[in-house]
Short mmCIF file of C-alpha atoms in Angstrom, two decimals:
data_model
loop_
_atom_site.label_atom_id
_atom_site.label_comp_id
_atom_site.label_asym_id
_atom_site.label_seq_id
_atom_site.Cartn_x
_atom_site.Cartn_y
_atom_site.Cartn_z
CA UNK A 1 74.86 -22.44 19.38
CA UNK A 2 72.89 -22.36 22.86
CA UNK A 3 71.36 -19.06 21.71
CA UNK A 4 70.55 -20.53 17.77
CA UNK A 5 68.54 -23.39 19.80
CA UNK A 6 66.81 -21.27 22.01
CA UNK A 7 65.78 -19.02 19.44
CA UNK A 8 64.70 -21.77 17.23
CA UNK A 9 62.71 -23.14 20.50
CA UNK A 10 61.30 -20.02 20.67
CA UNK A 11 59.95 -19.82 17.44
CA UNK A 12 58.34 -23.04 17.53
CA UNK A 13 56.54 -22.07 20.38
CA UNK A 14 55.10 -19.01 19.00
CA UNK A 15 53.48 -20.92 15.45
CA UNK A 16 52.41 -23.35 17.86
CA UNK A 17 50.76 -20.90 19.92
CA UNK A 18 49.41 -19.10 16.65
CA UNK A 19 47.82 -22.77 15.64
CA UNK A 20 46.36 -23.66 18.86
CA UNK A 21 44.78 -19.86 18.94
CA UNK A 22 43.83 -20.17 15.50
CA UNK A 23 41.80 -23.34 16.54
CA UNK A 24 40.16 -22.14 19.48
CA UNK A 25 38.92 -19.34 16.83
CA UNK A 26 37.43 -21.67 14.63
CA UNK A 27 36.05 -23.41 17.61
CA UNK A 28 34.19 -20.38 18.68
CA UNK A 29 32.66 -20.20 15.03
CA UNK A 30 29.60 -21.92 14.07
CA UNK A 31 27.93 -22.24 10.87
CA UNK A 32 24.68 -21.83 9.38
CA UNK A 33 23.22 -22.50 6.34
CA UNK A 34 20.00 -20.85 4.72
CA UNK A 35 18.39 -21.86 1.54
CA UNK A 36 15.00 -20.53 0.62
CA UNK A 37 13.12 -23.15 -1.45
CA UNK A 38 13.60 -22.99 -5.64
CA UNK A 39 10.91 -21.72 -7.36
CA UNK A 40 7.38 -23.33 -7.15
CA UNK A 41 4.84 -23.82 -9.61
CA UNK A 42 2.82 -21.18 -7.48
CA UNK A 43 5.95 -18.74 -7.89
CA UNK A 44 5.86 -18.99 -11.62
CA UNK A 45 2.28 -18.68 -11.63
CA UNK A 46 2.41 -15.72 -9.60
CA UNK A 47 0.13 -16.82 -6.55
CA UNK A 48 0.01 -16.40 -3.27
CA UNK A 49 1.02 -19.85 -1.61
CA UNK A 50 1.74 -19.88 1.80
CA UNK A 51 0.93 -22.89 3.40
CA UNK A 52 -0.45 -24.88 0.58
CA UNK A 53 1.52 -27.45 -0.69
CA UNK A 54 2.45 -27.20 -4.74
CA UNK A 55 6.12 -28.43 -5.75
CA UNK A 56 8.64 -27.12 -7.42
CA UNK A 57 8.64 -25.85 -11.11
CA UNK A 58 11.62 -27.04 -13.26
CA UNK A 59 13.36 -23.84 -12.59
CA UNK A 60 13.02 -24.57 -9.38
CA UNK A 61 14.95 -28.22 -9.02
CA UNK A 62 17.49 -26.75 -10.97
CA UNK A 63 17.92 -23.34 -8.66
CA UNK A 64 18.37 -26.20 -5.47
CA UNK A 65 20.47 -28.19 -7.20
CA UNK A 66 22.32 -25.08 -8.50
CA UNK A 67 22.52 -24.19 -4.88
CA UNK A 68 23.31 -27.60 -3.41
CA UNK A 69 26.68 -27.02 -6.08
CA UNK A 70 28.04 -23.74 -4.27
CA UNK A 71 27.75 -25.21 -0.76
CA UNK A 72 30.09 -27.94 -1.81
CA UNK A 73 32.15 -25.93 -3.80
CA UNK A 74 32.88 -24.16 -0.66
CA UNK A 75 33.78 -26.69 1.15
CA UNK A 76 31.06 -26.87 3.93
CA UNK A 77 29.23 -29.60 5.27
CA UNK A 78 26.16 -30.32 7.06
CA UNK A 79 26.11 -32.31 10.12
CA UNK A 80 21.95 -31.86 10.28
CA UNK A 81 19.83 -30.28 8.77
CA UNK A 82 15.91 -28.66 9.21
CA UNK A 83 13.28 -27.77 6.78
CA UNK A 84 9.48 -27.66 6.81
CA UNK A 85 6.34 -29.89 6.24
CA UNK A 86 5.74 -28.19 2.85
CA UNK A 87 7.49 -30.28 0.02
CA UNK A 88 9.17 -27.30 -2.36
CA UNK A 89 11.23 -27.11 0.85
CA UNK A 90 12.03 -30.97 1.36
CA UNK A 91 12.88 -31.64 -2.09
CA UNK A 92 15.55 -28.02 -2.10
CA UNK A 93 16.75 -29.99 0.60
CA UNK A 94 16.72 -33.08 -0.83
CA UNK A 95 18.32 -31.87 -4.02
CA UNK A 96 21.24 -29.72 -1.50
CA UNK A 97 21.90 -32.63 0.45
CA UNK A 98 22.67 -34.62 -2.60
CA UNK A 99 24.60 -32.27 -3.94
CA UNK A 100 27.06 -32.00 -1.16
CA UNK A 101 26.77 -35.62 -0.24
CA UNK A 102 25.05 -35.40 2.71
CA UNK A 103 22.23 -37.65 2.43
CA UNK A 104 22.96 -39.46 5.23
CA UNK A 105 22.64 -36.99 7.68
CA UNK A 106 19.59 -36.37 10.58
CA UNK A 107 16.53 -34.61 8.85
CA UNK A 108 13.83 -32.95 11.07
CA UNK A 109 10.64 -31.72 8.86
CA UNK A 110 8.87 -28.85 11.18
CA UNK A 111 5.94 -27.16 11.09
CA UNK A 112 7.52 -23.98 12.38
CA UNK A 113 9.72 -23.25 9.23
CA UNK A 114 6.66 -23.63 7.45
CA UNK A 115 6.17 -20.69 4.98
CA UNK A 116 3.74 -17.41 6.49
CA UNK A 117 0.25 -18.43 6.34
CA UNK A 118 -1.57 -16.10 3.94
CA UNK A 119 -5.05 -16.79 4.96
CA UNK A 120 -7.86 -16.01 2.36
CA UNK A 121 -5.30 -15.30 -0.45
CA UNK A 122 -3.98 -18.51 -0.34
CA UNK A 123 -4.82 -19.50 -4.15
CA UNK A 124 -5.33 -15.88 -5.35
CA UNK A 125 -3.43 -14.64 -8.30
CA UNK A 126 -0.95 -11.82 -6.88
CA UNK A 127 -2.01 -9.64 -9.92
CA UNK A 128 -5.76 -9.61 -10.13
CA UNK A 129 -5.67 -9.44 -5.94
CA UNK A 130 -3.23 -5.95 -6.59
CA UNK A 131 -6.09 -4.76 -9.49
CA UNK A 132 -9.48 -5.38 -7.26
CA UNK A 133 -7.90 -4.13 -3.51
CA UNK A 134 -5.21 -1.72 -4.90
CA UNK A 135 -1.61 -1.90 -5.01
CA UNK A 136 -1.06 -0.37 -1.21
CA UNK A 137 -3.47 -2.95 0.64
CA UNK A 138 -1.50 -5.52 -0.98
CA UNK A 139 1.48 -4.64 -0.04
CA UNK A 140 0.67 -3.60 3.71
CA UNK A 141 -1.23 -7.71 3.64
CA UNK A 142 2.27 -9.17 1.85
CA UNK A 143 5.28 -7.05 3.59
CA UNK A 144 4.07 -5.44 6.74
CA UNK A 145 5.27 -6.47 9.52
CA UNK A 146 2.45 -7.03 11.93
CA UNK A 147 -0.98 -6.53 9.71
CA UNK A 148 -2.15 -10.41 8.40
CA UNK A 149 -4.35 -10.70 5.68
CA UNK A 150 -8.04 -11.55 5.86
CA UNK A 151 -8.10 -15.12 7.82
CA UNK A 152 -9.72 -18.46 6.51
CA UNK A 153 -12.42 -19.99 8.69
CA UNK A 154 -12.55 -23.74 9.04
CA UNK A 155 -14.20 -24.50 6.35
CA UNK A 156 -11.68 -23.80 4.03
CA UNK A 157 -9.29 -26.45 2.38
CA UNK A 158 -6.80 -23.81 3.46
CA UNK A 159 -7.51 -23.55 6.90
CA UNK A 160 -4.40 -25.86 8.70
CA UNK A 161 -7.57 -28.53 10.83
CA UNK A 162 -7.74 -29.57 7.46
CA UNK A 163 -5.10 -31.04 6.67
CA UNK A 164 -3.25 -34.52 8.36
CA UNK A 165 -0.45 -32.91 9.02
CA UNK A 166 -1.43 -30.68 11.14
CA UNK A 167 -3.69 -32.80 12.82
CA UNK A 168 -1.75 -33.52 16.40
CA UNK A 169 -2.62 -29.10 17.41
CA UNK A 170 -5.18 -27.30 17.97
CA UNK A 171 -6.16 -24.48 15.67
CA UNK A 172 -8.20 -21.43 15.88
CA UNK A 173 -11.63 -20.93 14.27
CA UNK A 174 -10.42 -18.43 11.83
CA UNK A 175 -6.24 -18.83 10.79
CA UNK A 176 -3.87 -16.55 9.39
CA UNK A 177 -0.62 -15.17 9.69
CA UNK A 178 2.00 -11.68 9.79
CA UNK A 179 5.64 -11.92 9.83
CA UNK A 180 5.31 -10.86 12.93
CA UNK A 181 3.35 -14.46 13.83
CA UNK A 182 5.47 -16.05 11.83
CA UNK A 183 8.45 -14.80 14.09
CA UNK A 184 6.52 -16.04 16.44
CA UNK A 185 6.96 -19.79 16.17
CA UNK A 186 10.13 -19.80 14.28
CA UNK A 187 12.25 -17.71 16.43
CA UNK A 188 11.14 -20.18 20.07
CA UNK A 189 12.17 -22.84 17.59
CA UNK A 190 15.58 -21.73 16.77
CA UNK A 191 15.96 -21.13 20.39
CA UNK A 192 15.56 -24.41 21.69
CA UNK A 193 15.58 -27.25 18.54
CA UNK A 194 18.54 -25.75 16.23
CA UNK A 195 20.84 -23.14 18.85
CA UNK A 196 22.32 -26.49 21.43
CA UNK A 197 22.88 -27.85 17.68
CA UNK A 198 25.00 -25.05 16.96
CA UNK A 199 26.66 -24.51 20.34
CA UNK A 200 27.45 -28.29 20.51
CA UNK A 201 29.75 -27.56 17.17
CA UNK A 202 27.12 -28.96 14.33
CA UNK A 203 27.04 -26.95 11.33
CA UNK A 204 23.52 -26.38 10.43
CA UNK A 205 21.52 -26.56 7.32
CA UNK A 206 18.13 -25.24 7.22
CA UNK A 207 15.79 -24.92 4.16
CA UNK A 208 13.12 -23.17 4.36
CA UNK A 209 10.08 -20.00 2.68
CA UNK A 210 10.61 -16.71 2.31
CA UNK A 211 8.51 -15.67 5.67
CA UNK A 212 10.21 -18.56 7.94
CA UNK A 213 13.47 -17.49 6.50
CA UNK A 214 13.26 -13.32 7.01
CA UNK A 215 11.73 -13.81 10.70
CA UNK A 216 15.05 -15.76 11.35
CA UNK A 217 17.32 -13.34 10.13
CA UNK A 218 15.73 -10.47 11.70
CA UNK A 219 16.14 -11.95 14.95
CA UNK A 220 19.42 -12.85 13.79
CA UNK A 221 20.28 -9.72 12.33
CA UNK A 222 18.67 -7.56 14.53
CA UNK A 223 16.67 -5.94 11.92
CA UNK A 224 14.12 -3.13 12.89
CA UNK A 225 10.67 -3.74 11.55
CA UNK A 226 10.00 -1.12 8.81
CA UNK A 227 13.75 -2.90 7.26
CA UNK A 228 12.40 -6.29 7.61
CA UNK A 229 9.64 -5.13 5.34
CA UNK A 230 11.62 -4.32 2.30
CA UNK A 231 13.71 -7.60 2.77
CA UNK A 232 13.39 -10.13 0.14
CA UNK A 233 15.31 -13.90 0.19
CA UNK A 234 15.96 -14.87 -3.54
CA UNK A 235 15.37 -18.92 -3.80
CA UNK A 236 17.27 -21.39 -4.76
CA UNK A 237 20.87 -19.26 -3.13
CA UNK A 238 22.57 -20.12 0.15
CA UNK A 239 22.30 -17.65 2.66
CA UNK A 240 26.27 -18.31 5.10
CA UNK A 241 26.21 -17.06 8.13
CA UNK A 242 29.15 -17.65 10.45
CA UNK A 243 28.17 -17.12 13.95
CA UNK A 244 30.25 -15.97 17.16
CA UNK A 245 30.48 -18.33 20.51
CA UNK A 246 27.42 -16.06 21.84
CA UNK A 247 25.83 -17.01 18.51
CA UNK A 248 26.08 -13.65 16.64
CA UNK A 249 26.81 -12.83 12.79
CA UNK A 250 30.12 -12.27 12.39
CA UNK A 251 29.50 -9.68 8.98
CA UNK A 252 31.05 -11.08 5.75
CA UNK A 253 32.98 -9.69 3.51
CA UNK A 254 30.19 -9.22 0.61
CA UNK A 255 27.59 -9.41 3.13
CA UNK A 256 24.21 -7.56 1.27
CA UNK A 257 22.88 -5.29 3.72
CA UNK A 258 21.27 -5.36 5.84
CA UNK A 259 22.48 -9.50 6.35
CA UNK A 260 25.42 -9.80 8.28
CA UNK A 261 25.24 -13.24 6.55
CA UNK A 262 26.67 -13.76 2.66
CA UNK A 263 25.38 -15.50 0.12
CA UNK A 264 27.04 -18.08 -2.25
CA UNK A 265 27.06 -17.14 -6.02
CA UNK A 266 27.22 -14.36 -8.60
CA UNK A 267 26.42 -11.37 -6.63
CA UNK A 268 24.78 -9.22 -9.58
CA UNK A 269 22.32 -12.35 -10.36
CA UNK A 270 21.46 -12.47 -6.76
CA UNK A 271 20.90 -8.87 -6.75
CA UNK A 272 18.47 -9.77 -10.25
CA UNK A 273 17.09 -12.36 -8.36
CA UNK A 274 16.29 -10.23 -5.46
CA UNK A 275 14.64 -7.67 -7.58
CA UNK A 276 12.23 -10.58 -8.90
CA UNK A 277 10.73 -11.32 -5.58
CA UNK A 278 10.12 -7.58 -5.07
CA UNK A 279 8.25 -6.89 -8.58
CA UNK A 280 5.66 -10.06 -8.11
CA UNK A 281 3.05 -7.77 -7.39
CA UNK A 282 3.72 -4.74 -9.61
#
């Protein structure tokens, strides 16, 4: 009988051991939460937007509420969350935080997860700009890494001294931006606004552009810059990425390469979805 209870005693201490490991695991793991805006009315129209400020089409409150859906269906919750000064990406937050019931939490609205600046093609048609410089400038202006497109000078509407929000800096005479800019101010912002967020155990939500979003996850995911180039962030999906106690990906099971990260949803409409950001300028 001696040897029943110690055995018994035994066993209890080994599931206990396997539940208080099992919690220091889950300490050690922090989440993050991605969501590129839903479509704009710029998006549909097929224009180059960057910093100016158009709202979402109809498709696009539905793709953020849509997306709002599979974070609660999985279960996670927000305990802040970050987007930009650019309202396609408050109201995909807006419309994610209701969704998940999180309307209550701290919002910070940031300049630095504003979308890429895209200079003088701000307000172009992507089209008609691929038919009068050529298919290849394009492209090197709207995925290379480190070549910005032509800049606007001050007095453009476009150009950031114009506008009150972006009134308390101090601008250059002629603004634009690369991805590589981009990185730039998003990356130093991770670093010190949203990282002692995640190390203190708050799961964070961040919505965001394109640009902002793919210079986070390349610093995240250590992605080399010709990679980064061919990247594309569909809207409207959440982007998971479950994060080590140094603060690195821990890959996914259904992880899209090269993301360490996985996103919520059907994966062959993401994959569509994907493809649709890629042909805007063909």
């Amino acid at each position: 009988m001696f040897a029943v209870s110690r055995s018994s005693a035994l066993l209890a201490s080994r599931a206990a051991f396997r539940r208080s490991f099992a919690a220091v695991q889950a300490a050690d793991k922090h989440t993050l939460v991605l969501v590129r805006h839903g479509e704009s009315t710029w998006n549909l129209e097929n224009v180059f937007t960057g910093w100016y400020d158009c709202p979402l089409s109809e498709k696009g409150h539905g793709e953020a509420q849509d997306g709002g859906k599979l974070i609660a269906a999985e279960g996670i919750k927000a305990d802040i969350a970050y987007t930009s000064l650019l309202k396609r990406a408050i109201r995909t937050l807006w419309h994610v935080l209701e969704q998940t019931d999180r309307m209550w939490i701290p919002v910070n609205k940031c300049w630095e997860l504003n979308e890429r600046h895209y200079g003088a093609l701000q307000g172009l048609d992507k089209q008609e700009t691929v038919d009068k410089y050529g298919k290849d400038q394009v492209l090197v202006w709207r995925r290379s890494y480190d070549v910005p497109p032509p800049p606007v000078d001050k007095s453009s509407p476009h150009h950031p001294a114009n506008d009150e929000r972006y009134s308390g800096r101090e601008w250059p005479e002629e603004f634009t931006e690369s991805l590589a800019t981009t990185l730039e101010r998003v990356v130093p912002f991770y670093e010190s606004e949203i990282v002692p967020k995640l190390k203190a155990g708050s799961t964070v939500l961040i919505a965001a552009h394109g640009n902002s979003l793919r210079a986070l996850v390349k610093h995240l995911d250590s992605i080399d810059e010709s990679t980064i180039a061919e990247l594309n962030i569909p809207t409207g999906t959440p982007l998971v990425y479950e994060l080590d106690e140094n603060l690195k990906p821990i890959p996914q099971p259904n992880a899209i390469a090269p993301l360490q990260g996985r996103y919520l949803g059907d994966q062959d409409a993401i994959r569509q979805r994907i493809e649709g950001v890629k042909n805007q300028t063909k």
